[in-house]
Coordinates of C-alpha atoms in Angstrom, one line a residue:
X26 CA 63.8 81.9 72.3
X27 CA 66.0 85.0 72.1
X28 CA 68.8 85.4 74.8
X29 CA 68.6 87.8 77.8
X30 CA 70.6 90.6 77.1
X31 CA 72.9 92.0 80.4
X32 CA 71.3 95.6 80.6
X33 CA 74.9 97.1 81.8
X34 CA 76.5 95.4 78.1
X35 CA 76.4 98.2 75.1
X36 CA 75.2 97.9 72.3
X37 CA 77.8 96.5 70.0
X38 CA 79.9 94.3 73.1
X39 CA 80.2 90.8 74.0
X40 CA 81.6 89.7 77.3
X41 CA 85.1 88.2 76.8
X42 CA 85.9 87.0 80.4
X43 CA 85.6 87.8 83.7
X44 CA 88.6 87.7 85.8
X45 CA 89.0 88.2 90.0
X46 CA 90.1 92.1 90.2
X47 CA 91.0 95.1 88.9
X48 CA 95.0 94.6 88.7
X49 CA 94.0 91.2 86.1
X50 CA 91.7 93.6 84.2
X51 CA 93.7 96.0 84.0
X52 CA 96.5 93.7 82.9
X53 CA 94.6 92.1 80.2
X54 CA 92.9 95.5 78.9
X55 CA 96.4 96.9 78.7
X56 CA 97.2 93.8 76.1
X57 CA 94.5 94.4 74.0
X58 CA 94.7 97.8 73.8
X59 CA 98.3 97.3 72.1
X60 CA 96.7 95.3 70.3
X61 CA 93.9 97.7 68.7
X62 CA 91.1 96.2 70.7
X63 CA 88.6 98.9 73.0
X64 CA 87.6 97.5 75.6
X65 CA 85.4 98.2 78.7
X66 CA 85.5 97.0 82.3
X67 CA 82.0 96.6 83.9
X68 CA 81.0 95.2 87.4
X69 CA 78.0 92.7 88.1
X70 CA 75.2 93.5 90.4
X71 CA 77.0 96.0 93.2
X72 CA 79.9 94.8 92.4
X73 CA 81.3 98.3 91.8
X74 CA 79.6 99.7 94.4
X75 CA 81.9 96.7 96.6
X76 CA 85.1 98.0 94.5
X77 CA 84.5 101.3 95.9
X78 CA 83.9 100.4 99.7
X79 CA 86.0 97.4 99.8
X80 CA 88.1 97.6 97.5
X81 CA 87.5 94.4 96.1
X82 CA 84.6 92.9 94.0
X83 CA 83.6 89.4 95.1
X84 CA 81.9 88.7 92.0
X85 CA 84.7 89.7 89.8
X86 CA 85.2 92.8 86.5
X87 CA 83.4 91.7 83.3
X88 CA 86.2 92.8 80.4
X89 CA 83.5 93.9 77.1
X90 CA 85.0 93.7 73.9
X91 CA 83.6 95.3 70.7
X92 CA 81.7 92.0 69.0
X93 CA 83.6 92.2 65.6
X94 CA 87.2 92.2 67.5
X95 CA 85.6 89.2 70.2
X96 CA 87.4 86.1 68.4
X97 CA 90.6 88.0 67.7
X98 CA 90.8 88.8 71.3
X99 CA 89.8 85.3 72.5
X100 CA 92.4 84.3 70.4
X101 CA 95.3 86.6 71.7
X102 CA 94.7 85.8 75.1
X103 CA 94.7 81.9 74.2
X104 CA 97.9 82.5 72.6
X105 CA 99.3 84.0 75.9
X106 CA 98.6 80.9 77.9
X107 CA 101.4 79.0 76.0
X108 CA 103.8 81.5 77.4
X109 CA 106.3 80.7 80.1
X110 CA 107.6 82.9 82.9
X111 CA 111.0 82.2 81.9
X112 CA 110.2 84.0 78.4
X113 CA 108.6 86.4 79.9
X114 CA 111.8 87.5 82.6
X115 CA 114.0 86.5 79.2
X116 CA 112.8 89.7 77.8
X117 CA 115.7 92.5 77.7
X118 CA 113.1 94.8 79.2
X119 CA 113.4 93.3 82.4
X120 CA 117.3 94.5 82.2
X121 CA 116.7 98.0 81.3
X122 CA 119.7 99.6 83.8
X123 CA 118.2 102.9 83.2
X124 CA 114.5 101.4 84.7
X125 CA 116.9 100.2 87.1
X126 CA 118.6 102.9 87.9
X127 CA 114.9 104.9 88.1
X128 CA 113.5 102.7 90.8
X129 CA 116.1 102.7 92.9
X130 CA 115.9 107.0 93.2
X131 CA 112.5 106.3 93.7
X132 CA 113.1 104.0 96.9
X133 CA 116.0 106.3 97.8
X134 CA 113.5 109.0 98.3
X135 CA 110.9 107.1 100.0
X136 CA 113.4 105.9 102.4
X137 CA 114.2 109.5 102.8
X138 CA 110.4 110.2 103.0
X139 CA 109.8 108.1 105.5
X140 CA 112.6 108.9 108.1
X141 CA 111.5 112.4 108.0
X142 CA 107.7 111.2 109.0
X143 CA 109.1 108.8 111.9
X144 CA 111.5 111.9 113.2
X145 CA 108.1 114.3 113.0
X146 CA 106.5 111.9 114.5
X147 CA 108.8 111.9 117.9
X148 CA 109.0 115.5 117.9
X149 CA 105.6 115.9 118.0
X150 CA 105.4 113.0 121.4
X151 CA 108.6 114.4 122.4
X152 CA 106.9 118.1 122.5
X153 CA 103.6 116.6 123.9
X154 CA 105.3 114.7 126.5
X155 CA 107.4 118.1 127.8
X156 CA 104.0 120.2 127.4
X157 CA 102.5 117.1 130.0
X158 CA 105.6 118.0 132.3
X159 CA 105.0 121.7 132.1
X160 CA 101.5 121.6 132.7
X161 CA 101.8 119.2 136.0

């Protein structure tokens, strides 16, 4: 007996997992992608059609990897499981004072940003409550 074949899997992939959204995908895609390996996201039933309007996928994002690179993958993410948040927050990257330095314009200006839209914001009641005086 031959097995079915999922008629959104190409020619030439294997299914390596399916995780719960996009952000995991995209996480895990981004690792083996440093690593060499293509890979291609694919939704189950309407589950991208869900994505879309929801936002969400209940019934998670396949991650298709090319079937010659499937056990090298399978075993770089096994290899990841060993690793320990500590490790991870170890790494000197997550003391880069120029990233640092980055983020903290980039809040700076969305503070900015968003006292502007609260001061249009009352302008705009402040000029329709006057025009509702006016018009009494």
């Amino acid at each position: 007996m031959t097995e079915k074949k999922d008629p959104k899997t190409p020619d030439g992939f294997r299914l390596l997992m399916n995780v719960e959204d996009d952000i995991e995908a995209g996480i895990i895609e981004s690792k083996l992608k440093t690593c060499g390996i293509d890979t291609i996201k694919s939704y189950r039933e309407q589950g991208d059609l869900l994505n879309i309007v929801l936002g969400k996928s209940f019934m998670g994002v396949d991650i298709l990897v090319p079937e010659d690179k499937y056990e090298e993958a399978r075993n770089l993410l096994d290899s990841a499981q060993d690793i320990k948040d500590e490790e991870i927050l170890a790494d000197e990257s997550f003391n880069d004072e120029t990233a640092k330095a980055s983020s903290e314009a980039e809040l700076k200006k969305l503070n900015r940003f968003a006292w502007i839209m609260v001061a249009l914001v009352l302008v705009v009641i402040a000029a329709a409550v006057v025009l509702a005086l006016l018009l009494r």
